[in-house]
Amino acid sequence: MSTQTDSQTKLAAYAHPERLVSTKWLAEHLGDDNLVVLESNEDVLLYDTGHIPGARKLDWHLDLNDQLSRDYVDGERFAQVMGERGIGRETTVVIYGDKSNWWATYALWVMTLFGHEDVRILDGGRAKWLAEGREMTTEIPDVDPADYPVIERDDSVIRAFKQDVVEHLGQPMVDVRSPGEFSGELLSMPDYPQEGAMRGGHIPGAKSVPWGRAANEDGTFKTRAELEELYQQEQGLAPSDDVVAYCRIGERSSHTWFVLTHLLGFEKVRNYDGSWTEWGNSVGVPVER
Amino acid sequence: MAQFAASDRTDDLPEAMAELAGEFHALAERDRLQLLLELANDLPDLPERYAGRLDEMEKVDECQSPVFLAVEVDPEGERAVHLHLSAPPEAPTTRGFAGILHESLDGLPAEEVLAVPDEAPFRFGLAEAVSPLRMRGMVGMLGRIKRQVRAHISIDERQ
């Protein structure tokens, strides 16, 4: 790995500390060769209101999702999206975003489907950078396009499809939605559109661990000890477990997937991105309330 | 929700809305986002009677960010519609959608607001720039505005 990792003590305790950088580290490394910063938000315009100098915008709707099928972009489109942002296969990528990095972890997860090796999250995301009064700009950087190879997406390791979940029933599963969605009282998180699924409830056997429990108020991740307390002691999950995480469309569960995989070192975690909008509409699958 | 297709037709839109749609269409995709951002920044603050009283306004559930709206209709004359919309600065797209509707519809006679086609949000060339799925937020806002206008009128008629 050509770009140095962040040696901050809190980060060093995580299973894979090289997957995170602090705001201080990023401020010191902005402009480094072979480092590209991406901003990935829920709101497509937020980047344009101001971003970290040099950061490039990556939009989950337009850049990562296929506009027709409910799936991710293919290798050719992904190569184009990366190349346009000056990212090559060996580039170190740091992603940050709004809402405690939901969309940043989602982007990291999608980049992992394509096997991009060095991709990291800015701990605390956009909110922490702003709260610390660090520099922001509205200037769109001039980017020298890079050559990114066409890689075939590998969905077999960290992604679960509906049939995989059917076969997984009875094994560890984490539902990261709000308690009201888990109980079936709400079909989407509070304050979000109440639409998208015919049935409310959860996949039988899933444990309810709302994603936000892994984050602090300032958007940073909780410490390793706190996360172990939550997922291992409280919920009884073990790092050797085969775990499936899901939410409503797969973005909040990317946050939990990141926590379990990279911060706690769980060996086999899959994100079920079809999530409740698929399960709650599917014919013949069990629902529990 | 019905699926609407993008269109650049403007002849059946109220004048201010047709003008704004024309402005969007004259721009390249990237510049459309800048115009949307300007509209977000220009969204007027709530009048004092609504400030801090969001619970008395209608929440637009179709939007991914908290958006509240209140509609007032003049009791007499051409029954002009007055729109009050609130969305947080961390949700500039949603604020921009609110800005488009405010700029296009505020002050129009009730009849003209009710005649706005339900798929009007797809007439601004924004579906390509922000993705069609996000447009349902604006469709939701427009639907709720029209429903509130209708409610005001029917109450008036009963009196």
Short mmCIF file of C-alpha atoms in Angstrom, two decimals:
data_model
loop_
_atom_site.label_atom_id
_atom_site.label_comp_id
_atom_site.label_asym_id
_atom_site.label_seq_id
_atom_site.Cartn_x
_atom_site.Cartn_y
_atom_site.Cartn_z
CA MET A 1 0.00 0.00 0.00
CA SER A 2 1.66 3.20 -1.14
CA THR A 3 -0.33 5.69 0.91
CA GLN A 4 0.39 5.66 4.63
CA THR A 5 -2.30 4.54 7.02
CA ASP A 6 -3.59 6.59 9.93
CA SER A 7 -1.92 5.56 13.17
CA GLN A 8 -4.42 7.26 15.49
CA THR A 9 -4.97 5.12 18.60
CA LYS A 10 -8.75 4.79 18.33
CA LEU A 11 -8.42 3.55 14.76
CA ALA A 12 -5.51 1.24 15.58
CA ALA A 13 -7.78 -0.87 17.81
CA TYR A 14 -10.08 -1.85 14.92
CA ALA A 15 -9.62 -5.15 13.11
CA HIS A 16 -8.76 -3.36 9.86
CA PRO A 17 -7.58 0.13 10.82
CA GLU A 18 -6.38 0.76 7.28
CA ARG A 19 -10.03 1.12 6.29
CA LEU A 20 -10.49 4.39 8.18
CA VAL A 21 -8.81 7.78 8.31
CA SER A 22 -9.37 10.64 10.72
CA THR A 23 -10.18 14.19 9.64
CA LYS A 24 -6.72 15.25 10.87
CA TRP A 25 -5.04 12.60 8.72
CA LEU A 26 -7.02 13.62 5.67
CA ALA A 27 -6.27 17.33 6.18
CA GLU A 28 -2.56 16.47 6.25
CA HIS A 29 -2.71 14.24 3.17
CA LEU A 30 -4.97 16.26 0.85
CA GLY A 31 -3.22 16.58 -2.45
CA ASP A 32 -1.02 13.49 -1.96
CA ASP A 33 -0.13 11.64 -5.12
CA ASN A 34 -2.24 8.56 -5.64
CA LEU A 35 -4.94 9.70 -3.19
CA VAL A 36 -8.43 10.59 -4.43
CA VAL A 37 -11.17 11.85 -2.12
CA LEU A 38 -14.79 11.13 -3.03
CA GLU A 39 -17.91 12.68 -1.50
CA SER A 40 -20.96 10.45 -1.58
CA ASN A 41 -24.20 11.78 -0.10
CA GLU A 42 -27.83 10.97 -0.04
CA ASP A 43 -28.55 14.44 -1.47
CA VAL A 44 -27.17 14.89 -4.97
CA LEU A 45 -26.71 18.67 -4.55
CA LEU A 46 -24.95 18.73 -1.19
CA TYR A 47 -21.49 18.41 -2.76
CA ASP A 48 -22.22 21.49 -4.86
CA THR A 49 -22.94 23.58 -1.76
CA GLY A 50 -19.33 23.02 -0.64
CA HIS A 51 -16.92 20.09 -0.30
CA ILE A 52 -13.44 19.18 0.86
CA PRO A 53 -10.93 20.81 -1.51
CA GLY A 54 -10.13 18.46 -4.37
CA ALA A 55 -12.92 16.00 -3.52
CA ARG A 56 -14.88 14.54 -6.40
CA LYS A 57 -18.58 13.76 -6.35
CA LEU A 58 -19.91 10.21 -6.55
CA ASP A 59 -23.69 9.86 -6.64
CA TRP A 60 -25.27 6.57 -5.60
CA HIS A 61 -28.30 7.00 -7.89
CA LEU A 62 -26.55 8.18 -11.02
CA ASP A 63 -23.09 6.62 -10.79
CA LEU A 64 -23.47 3.33 -8.92
CA ASN A 65 -26.99 2.13 -9.71
CA ASP A 66 -28.00 0.94 -13.12
CA GLN A 67 -30.71 3.33 -14.30
CA LEU A 68 -32.96 0.55 -15.59
CA SER A 69 -32.49 -2.73 -13.77
CA ARG A 70 -32.45 -2.78 -10.00
CA ASP A 71 -28.78 -3.57 -9.86
CA TYR A 72 -25.35 -2.00 -9.75
CA VAL A 73 -23.48 -0.75 -12.77
CA ASP A 74 -21.45 -3.25 -14.78
CA GLY A 75 -17.67 -3.36 -15.13
CA GLU A 76 -17.56 -1.05 -18.13
CA ARG A 77 -19.66 1.66 -16.56
CA PHE A 78 -17.77 1.31 -13.28
CA ALA A 79 -14.45 1.72 -15.10
CA GLN A 80 -15.82 4.88 -16.70
CA VAL A 81 -17.10 6.28 -13.37
CA MET A 82 -13.76 5.63 -11.67
CA GLY A 83 -11.64 6.80 -14.62
CA GLU A 84 -13.52 10.10 -14.91
CA ARG A 85 -12.66 10.79 -11.29
CA GLY A 86 -8.96 10.17 -11.82
CA ILE A 87 -9.04 6.83 -10.02
CA GLY A 88 -6.87 3.96 -11.21
CA ARG A 89 -6.84 0.42 -9.83
CA GLU A 90 -3.95 1.28 -7.47
CA THR A 91 -5.36 4.60 -6.24
CA THR A 92 -6.04 5.08 -2.54
CA VAL A 93 -9.64 6.30 -2.28
CA VAL A 94 -11.06 8.03 0.79
CA ILE A 95 -14.84 8.39 0.85
CA TYR A 96 -16.89 10.65 3.09
CA GLY A 97 -20.49 11.81 3.11
CA ASP A 98 -23.58 12.97 4.96
CA LYS A 99 -25.72 11.10 7.51
CA SER A 100 -22.87 9.44 9.43
CA ASN A 101 -21.36 8.10 6.21
CA TRP A 102 -24.29 5.89 5.14
CA TRP A 103 -23.72 6.60 1.51
CA ALA A 104 -19.95 6.61 1.90
CA THR A 105 -20.00 3.08 3.32
CA TYR A 106 -22.47 2.10 0.60
CA ALA A 107 -20.05 3.41 -2.05
CA LEU A 108 -17.19 1.56 -0.35
CA TRP A 109 -19.25 -1.63 -0.39
CA VAL A 110 -19.99 -1.24 -4.12
CA MET A 111 -16.30 -0.55 -4.81
CA THR A 112 -15.55 -3.75 -2.91
CA LEU A 113 -17.85 -5.70 -5.25
CA PHE A 114 -15.39 -4.63 -7.93
CA GLY A 115 -12.43 -5.59 -5.76
CA HIS A 116 -10.94 -2.11 -5.41
CA GLU A 117 -8.26 -2.77 -2.86
CA ASP A 118 -7.49 0.46 -1.04
CA VAL A 119 -10.70 2.27 -0.20
CA ARG A 120 -11.23 3.98 3.16
CA ILE A 121 -13.85 5.94 5.07
CA LEU A 122 -13.32 9.34 6.67
CA ASP A 123 -14.35 8.75 10.30
CA GLY A 124 -17.14 11.24 11.08
CA GLY A 125 -17.71 12.14 7.44
CA ARG A 126 -18.87 15.48 6.19
CA ALA A 127 -20.42 16.57 9.48
CA LYS A 128 -17.22 16.17 11.50
CA TRP A 129 -15.09 17.94 8.90
CA LEU A 130 -17.54 20.88 8.98
CA ALA A 131 -17.86 20.85 12.77
CA GLU A 132 -14.10 21.22 13.05
CA GLY A 133 -14.22 24.29 10.83
CA ARG A 134 -11.98 22.71 8.22
CA GLU A 135 -11.68 24.12 4.73
CA MET A 136 -14.53 23.67 2.26
CA THR A 137 -14.78 24.93 -1.30
CA THR A 138 -17.35 25.10 -4.08
CA GLU A 139 -14.62 24.85 -6.70
CA ILE A 140 -14.99 21.75 -8.88
CA PRO A 141 -11.53 20.22 -9.30
CA ASP A 142 -10.00 19.71 -12.74
CA VAL A 143 -9.42 16.00 -12.95
CA ASP A 144 -7.00 14.15 -15.21
CA PRO A 145 -8.92 11.05 -16.20
CA ALA A 146 -7.26 7.75 -15.32
CA ASP A 147 -7.41 4.33 -16.95
CA TYR A 148 -9.46 1.98 -14.83
CA PRO A 149 -9.62 -1.63 -15.99
CA VAL A 150 -12.95 -3.30 -16.77
CA ILE A 151 -13.48 -5.64 -13.82
CA GLU A 152 -16.29 -8.12 -13.55
CA ARG A 153 -18.31 -7.48 -10.41
CA ASP A 154 -18.08 -10.31 -7.88
CA ASP A 155 -21.41 -10.60 -6.07
CA SER A 156 -20.60 -13.94 -4.47
CA VAL A 157 -18.75 -12.88 -1.32
CA ILE A 158 -20.26 -9.76 0.28
CA ARG A 159 -23.65 -9.55 -1.41
CA ALA A 160 -26.72 -11.67 -0.61
CA PHE A 161 -29.62 -12.11 -3.00
CA LYS A 162 -33.14 -13.09 -1.93
CA GLN A 163 -32.55 -16.79 -2.57
CA ASP A 164 -29.35 -16.65 -0.48
CA VAL A 165 -31.39 -15.20 2.38
CA VAL A 166 -34.05 -17.89 2.02
CA GLU A 167 -31.28 -20.49 2.38
CA HIS A 168 -29.77 -18.53 5.26
CA LEU A 169 -32.96 -18.57 7.39
CA GLY A 170 -32.14 -19.74 10.91
CA GLN A 171 -28.60 -18.35 10.81
CA PRO A 172 -27.46 -14.96 12.14
CA MET A 173 -29.10 -11.98 10.54
CA VAL A 174 -29.10 -8.31 11.52
CA ASP A 175 -31.99 -5.98 10.72
CA VAL A 176 -30.57 -2.45 10.99
CA ARG A 177 -33.81 -0.53 10.48
CA SER A 178 -35.62 1.50 13.12
CA PRO A 179 -37.58 -0.39 15.82
CA GLY A 180 -40.90 0.67 14.23
CA GLU A 181 -39.89 -0.82 10.89
CA PHE A 182 -38.67 -4.01 12.58
CA SER A 183 -41.97 -4.48 14.39
CA GLY A 184 -43.90 -3.87 11.18
CA GLU A 185 -45.61 -0.75 12.46
CA LEU A 186 -43.79 1.36 9.86
CA LEU A 187 -42.84 0.40 6.32
CA SER A 188 -39.88 2.75 6.20
CA MET A 189 -37.84 4.69 8.73
CA PRO A 190 -39.54 7.55 10.54
CA ASP A 191 -39.50 10.71 8.39
CA TYR A 192 -39.03 8.74 5.19
CA PRO A 193 -41.57 7.79 2.52
CA GLN A 194 -44.07 5.29 3.91
CA GLU A 195 -44.19 3.27 0.75
CA GLY A 196 -42.30 0.61 -1.09
CA ALA A 197 -43.42 -2.65 0.56
CA MET A 198 -46.72 -4.51 0.77
CA ARG A 199 -45.96 -6.12 4.15
CA GLY A 200 -44.34 -4.81 7.30
CA GLY A 201 -42.25 -6.80 9.75
CA HIS A 202 -38.87 -8.50 9.59
CA ILE A 203 -37.17 -11.62 8.28
CA PRO A 204 -37.72 -14.40 10.84
CA GLY A 205 -34.82 -14.74 13.23
CA ALA A 206 -33.24 -11.36 12.46
CA LYS A 207 -31.88 -9.40 15.41
CA SER A 208 -32.89 -5.75 15.60
CA VAL A 209 -29.76 -3.59 15.84
CA PRO A 210 -30.52 -0.16 14.35
CA TRP A 211 -27.45 0.98 12.39
CA GLY A 212 -27.16 4.22 14.36
CA ARG A 213 -26.16 2.34 17.50
CA ALA A 214 -22.73 1.87 15.92
CA ALA A 215 -22.22 5.62 15.47
CA ASN A 216 -21.56 8.48 17.87
CA GLU A 217 -23.46 11.77 17.83
CA ASP A 218 -20.72 13.41 15.75
CA GLY A 219 -21.00 10.71 13.06
CA THR A 220 -17.78 8.88 14.01
CA PHE A 221 -17.80 5.14 14.64
CA LYS A 222 -17.93 3.90 18.22
CA THR A 223 -14.74 2.42 19.63
CA ARG A 224 -13.91 -1.23 19.10
CA ALA A 225 -14.72 -2.05 22.73
CA GLU A 226 -18.14 -0.39 22.45
CA LEU A 227 -18.88 -2.20 19.20
CA GLU A 228 -17.85 -5.56 20.68
CA GLU A 229 -20.14 -4.89 23.62
CA LEU A 230 -23.03 -4.19 21.24
CA TYR A 231 -22.70 -6.92 18.61
CA GLN A 232 -20.83 -9.65 20.48
CA GLN A 233 -21.87 -9.39 24.13
CA GLU A 234 -25.38 -7.94 23.75
CA GLN A 235 -26.45 -9.66 20.51
CA GLY A 236 -24.32 -12.78 20.87
CA LEU A 237 -22.79 -12.62 17.41
CA ALA A 238 -19.32 -14.09 16.92
CA PRO A 239 -16.65 -13.03 14.42
CA SER A 240 -16.74 -16.51 12.87
CA ASP A 241 -20.51 -16.31 12.22
CA ASP A 242 -22.00 -16.20 8.75
CA VAL A 243 -24.04 -12.96 8.99
CA VAL A 244 -26.50 -11.27 6.65
CA ALA A 245 -27.38 -7.59 7.19
CA TYR A 246 -30.31 -5.79 5.60
CA CYS A 247 -32.38 -2.61 5.84
CA ARG A 248 -34.87 -1.07 3.39
CA ILE A 249 -32.73 -0.67 0.27
CA GLY A 250 -29.28 -1.76 1.42
CA GLU A 251 -27.63 1.54 2.32
CA ARG A 252 -27.98 1.63 6.12
CA SER A 253 -26.94 -2.02 6.18
CA SER A 254 -23.74 -1.13 4.30
CA HIS A 255 -22.84 0.89 7.38
CA THR A 256 -23.36 -2.18 9.58
CA TRP A 257 -21.58 -4.41 7.04
CA PHE A 258 -18.60 -2.03 7.27
CA VAL A 259 -18.63 -2.09 11.07
CA LEU A 260 -18.83 -5.89 11.32
CA THR A 261 -16.33 -6.58 8.54
CA HIS A 262 -13.69 -3.92 8.92
CA LEU A 263 -13.99 -2.64 12.48
CA LEU A 264 -14.75 -5.94 14.22
CA GLY A 265 -13.11 -8.33 11.76
CA PHE A 266 -16.09 -10.64 11.18
CA GLU A 267 -15.08 -13.13 8.50
CA LYS A 268 -18.28 -13.56 6.54
CA VAL A 269 -20.78 -10.74 6.36
CA ARG A 270 -23.07 -10.21 3.41
CA ASN A 271 -25.26 -7.21 2.68
CA TYR A 272 -28.73 -8.09 1.38
CA ASP A 273 -29.25 -4.99 -0.76
CA GLY A 274 -32.68 -6.09 -2.00
CA SER A 275 -33.61 -5.64 1.66
CA TRP A 276 -37.12 -4.91 2.87
CA THR A 277 -38.33 -3.32 -0.37
CA GLU A 278 -37.76 -6.72 -1.99
CA TRP A 279 -38.54 -9.10 0.88
CA GLY A 280 -41.70 -7.25 1.98
CA ASN A 281 -43.04 -7.48 -1.59
CA SER A 282 -42.01 -11.05 -2.36
CA VAL A 283 -44.51 -13.85 -2.74
CA GLY A 284 -44.01 -16.88 -0.54
CA VAL A 285 -41.30 -15.69 1.85
CA PRO A 286 -41.88 -15.73 5.61
CA VAL A 287 -42.40 -12.50 7.54
CA GLU A 288 -42.35 -12.17 11.30
CA ARG A 289 -43.90 -9.39 13.38
CA MET B 1 -47.05 6.11 -7.61
CA ALA B 2 -47.59 6.51 -11.34
CA GLN B 3 -44.52 6.53 -13.51
CA PHE B 4 -44.14 9.76 -15.45
CA ALA B 5 -41.89 10.24 -18.43
CA ALA B 6 -39.69 13.28 -18.87
CA SER B 7 -41.02 15.84 -21.34
CA ASP B 8 -40.10 19.34 -22.46
CA ARG B 9 -43.67 20.36 -23.18
CA THR B 10 -44.54 23.68 -21.49
CA ASP B 11 -47.66 24.98 -23.26
CA ASP B 12 -50.01 23.56 -20.61
CA LEU B 13 -48.08 24.99 -17.64
CA PRO B 14 -48.75 28.28 -15.82
CA GLU B 15 -46.64 31.10 -17.21
CA ALA B 16 -44.01 31.32 -14.45
CA MET B 17 -43.60 27.54 -14.44
CA ALA B 18 -43.25 27.40 -18.23
CA GLU B 19 -40.60 30.13 -18.08
CA LEU B 20 -38.63 28.34 -15.40
CA ALA B 21 -38.87 25.03 -17.28
CA GLY B 22 -37.55 26.83 -20.36
CA GLU B 23 -34.61 28.19 -18.34
CA PHE B 24 -33.72 24.69 -17.17
CA HIS B 25 -33.95 23.22 -20.65
CA ALA B 26 -31.67 25.94 -22.06
CA LEU B 27 -28.88 24.76 -19.75
CA ALA B 28 -26.47 21.85 -19.93
CA GLU B 29 -27.13 19.10 -17.36
CA ARG B 30 -24.45 20.24 -14.93
CA ASP B 31 -25.69 23.83 -15.02
CA ARG B 32 -29.23 22.66 -14.30
CA LEU B 33 -27.96 21.51 -10.91
CA GLN B 34 -26.51 24.98 -10.32
CA LEU B 35 -29.87 26.58 -11.13
CA LEU B 36 -31.56 24.12 -8.78
CA LEU B 37 -29.09 25.14 -6.09
CA GLU B 38 -29.86 28.84 -6.70
CA LEU B 39 -33.56 28.10 -6.30
CA ALA B 40 -32.77 26.23 -3.07
CA ASN B 41 -30.91 29.28 -1.77
CA ASP B 42 -33.72 31.62 -2.84
CA LEU B 43 -36.50 29.70 -1.07
CA PRO B 44 -38.05 32.34 1.19
CA ASP B 45 -37.99 31.87 4.96
CA LEU B 46 -41.27 30.99 6.60
CA PRO B 47 -43.36 33.95 7.72
CA GLU B 48 -43.34 34.56 11.45
CA ARG B 49 -46.71 32.90 11.98
CA TYR B 50 -45.22 29.53 10.92
CA ALA B 51 -41.70 29.89 12.31
CA GLY B 52 -41.10 27.22 14.94
CA ARG B 53 -44.55 25.72 14.31
CA LEU B 54 -43.73 23.01 11.82
CA ASP B 55 -46.14 20.71 13.63
CA GLU B 56 -48.97 22.85 12.30
CA MET B 57 -47.80 22.40 8.73
CA GLU B 58 -48.19 19.33 6.50
CA LYS B 59 -45.22 17.00 6.29
CA VAL B 60 -44.33 15.72 2.84
CA ASP B 61 -43.62 12.01 3.40
CA GLU B 62 -42.55 11.42 -0.19
CA CYS B 63 -39.39 13.45 0.37
CA GLN B 64 -36.30 11.82 1.84
CA SER B 65 -35.69 14.89 3.99
CA PRO B 66 -38.08 16.68 6.31
CA VAL B 67 -40.17 19.04 4.22
CA PHE B 68 -43.17 20.92 5.54
CA LEU B 69 -45.71 22.93 3.64
CA ALA B 70 -48.65 25.18 4.35
CA VAL B 71 -51.05 26.53 1.76
CA GLU B 72 -53.22 29.60 2.17
CA VAL B 73 -55.93 30.63 -0.25
CA ASP B 74 -57.37 34.16 -0.39
CA PRO B 75 -61.05 33.95 0.59
CA GLU B 76 -62.19 36.30 -2.16
CA GLY B 77 -61.50 37.44 -5.69
CA GLU B 78 -59.50 35.02 -7.81
CA ARG B 79 -58.59 33.04 -4.65
CA ALA B 80 -54.84 33.53 -4.95
CA VAL B 81 -52.75 30.69 -3.50
CA HIS B 82 -49.90 31.45 -1.09
CA LEU B 83 -47.30 28.76 -0.54
CA HIS B 84 -45.06 28.34 2.49
CA LEU B 85 -42.42 25.65 2.27
CA SER B 86 -39.66 24.63 4.62
CA ALA B 87 -36.71 22.26 4.02
CA PRO B 88 -33.35 22.13 5.81
CA PRO B 89 -30.17 23.48 4.18
CA GLU B 90 -28.59 19.98 4.45
CA ALA B 91 -31.18 18.85 1.91
CA PRO B 92 -30.49 21.24 -0.99
CA THR B 93 -32.17 19.06 -3.64
CA THR B 94 -35.41 19.00 -1.70
CA ARG B 95 -35.13 22.75 -1.03
CA GLY B 96 -34.54 23.24 -4.75
CA PHE B 97 -37.72 21.30 -5.58
CA ALA B 98 -39.60 23.47 -3.07
CA GLY B 99 -38.01 26.54 -4.69
CA ILE B 100 -39.25 25.51 -8.14
CA LEU B 101 -42.81 25.11 -6.88
CA HIS B 102 -42.71 28.37 -4.94
CA GLU B 103 -41.32 30.33 -7.87
CA SER B 104 -43.83 28.71 -10.24
CA LEU B 105 -47.05 28.72 -8.25
CA ASP B 106 -47.02 31.28 -5.44
CA GLY B 107 -49.69 33.93 -5.99
CA LEU B 108 -51.54 32.11 -8.77
CA PRO B 109 -55.34 31.77 -8.72
CA ALA B 110 -56.48 28.49 -7.16
CA GLU B 111 -57.95 27.35 -10.45
CA GLU B 112 -54.58 27.61 -12.19
CA VAL B 113 -52.78 25.71 -9.46
CA LEU B 114 -55.33 22.91 -9.68
CA ALA B 115 -54.86 22.77 -13.46
CA VAL B 116 -51.11 22.08 -13.19
CA PRO B 117 -50.48 18.59 -14.61
CA ASP B 118 -49.44 16.07 -11.94
CA GLU B 119 -46.35 15.17 -13.93
CA ALA B 120 -45.18 18.80 -14.20
CA PRO B 121 -42.08 18.04 -12.05
CA PHE B 122 -40.78 15.99 -14.99
CA ARG B 123 -40.86 19.04 -17.29
CA PHE B 124 -37.66 20.67 -15.98
CA GLY B 125 -35.09 18.35 -17.48
CA LEU B 126 -34.05 17.32 -13.99
CA ALA B 127 -34.76 13.60 -14.10
CA GLU B 128 -31.51 13.04 -16.01
CA ALA B 129 -29.59 15.32 -13.67
CA VAL B 130 -30.86 14.01 -10.33
CA SER B 131 -32.36 10.60 -11.35
CA PRO B 132 -36.06 9.87 -11.92
CA LEU B 133 -36.55 8.24 -8.50
CA ARG B 134 -35.65 11.44 -6.70
CA MET B 135 -38.29 13.33 -8.67
CA ARG B 136 -41.06 11.66 -6.70
CA GLY B 137 -40.30 14.08 -3.89
CA MET B 138 -41.44 16.98 -6.03
CA VAL B 139 -44.42 15.01 -7.35
CA GLY B 140 -45.42 14.44 -3.71
CA MET B 141 -45.10 18.14 -2.85
CA LEU B 142 -47.20 19.19 -5.84
CA GLY B 143 -49.86 16.59 -5.03
CA ARG B 144 -50.14 17.82 -1.46
CA ILE B 145 -50.27 21.47 -2.52
CA LYS B 146 -53.14 20.72 -4.90
CA ARG B 147 -54.94 18.69 -2.26
CA GLN B 148 -54.67 21.53 0.26
CA VAL B 149 -55.94 24.05 -2.31
CA ARG B 150 -58.90 21.78 -3.04
CA ALA B 151 -59.62 21.43 0.68
CA HIS B 152 -59.57 25.22 1.20
CA ILE B 153 -61.97 25.76 -1.68
CA SER B 154 -64.47 23.12 -0.64
CA ILE B 155 -64.50 24.49 2.93
CA ASP B 156 -65.18 27.96 1.55
CA GLU B 157 -67.97 26.63 -0.62
CA ARG B 158 -69.69 24.95 2.29
CA GLN B 159 -69.77 28.17 4.30
#
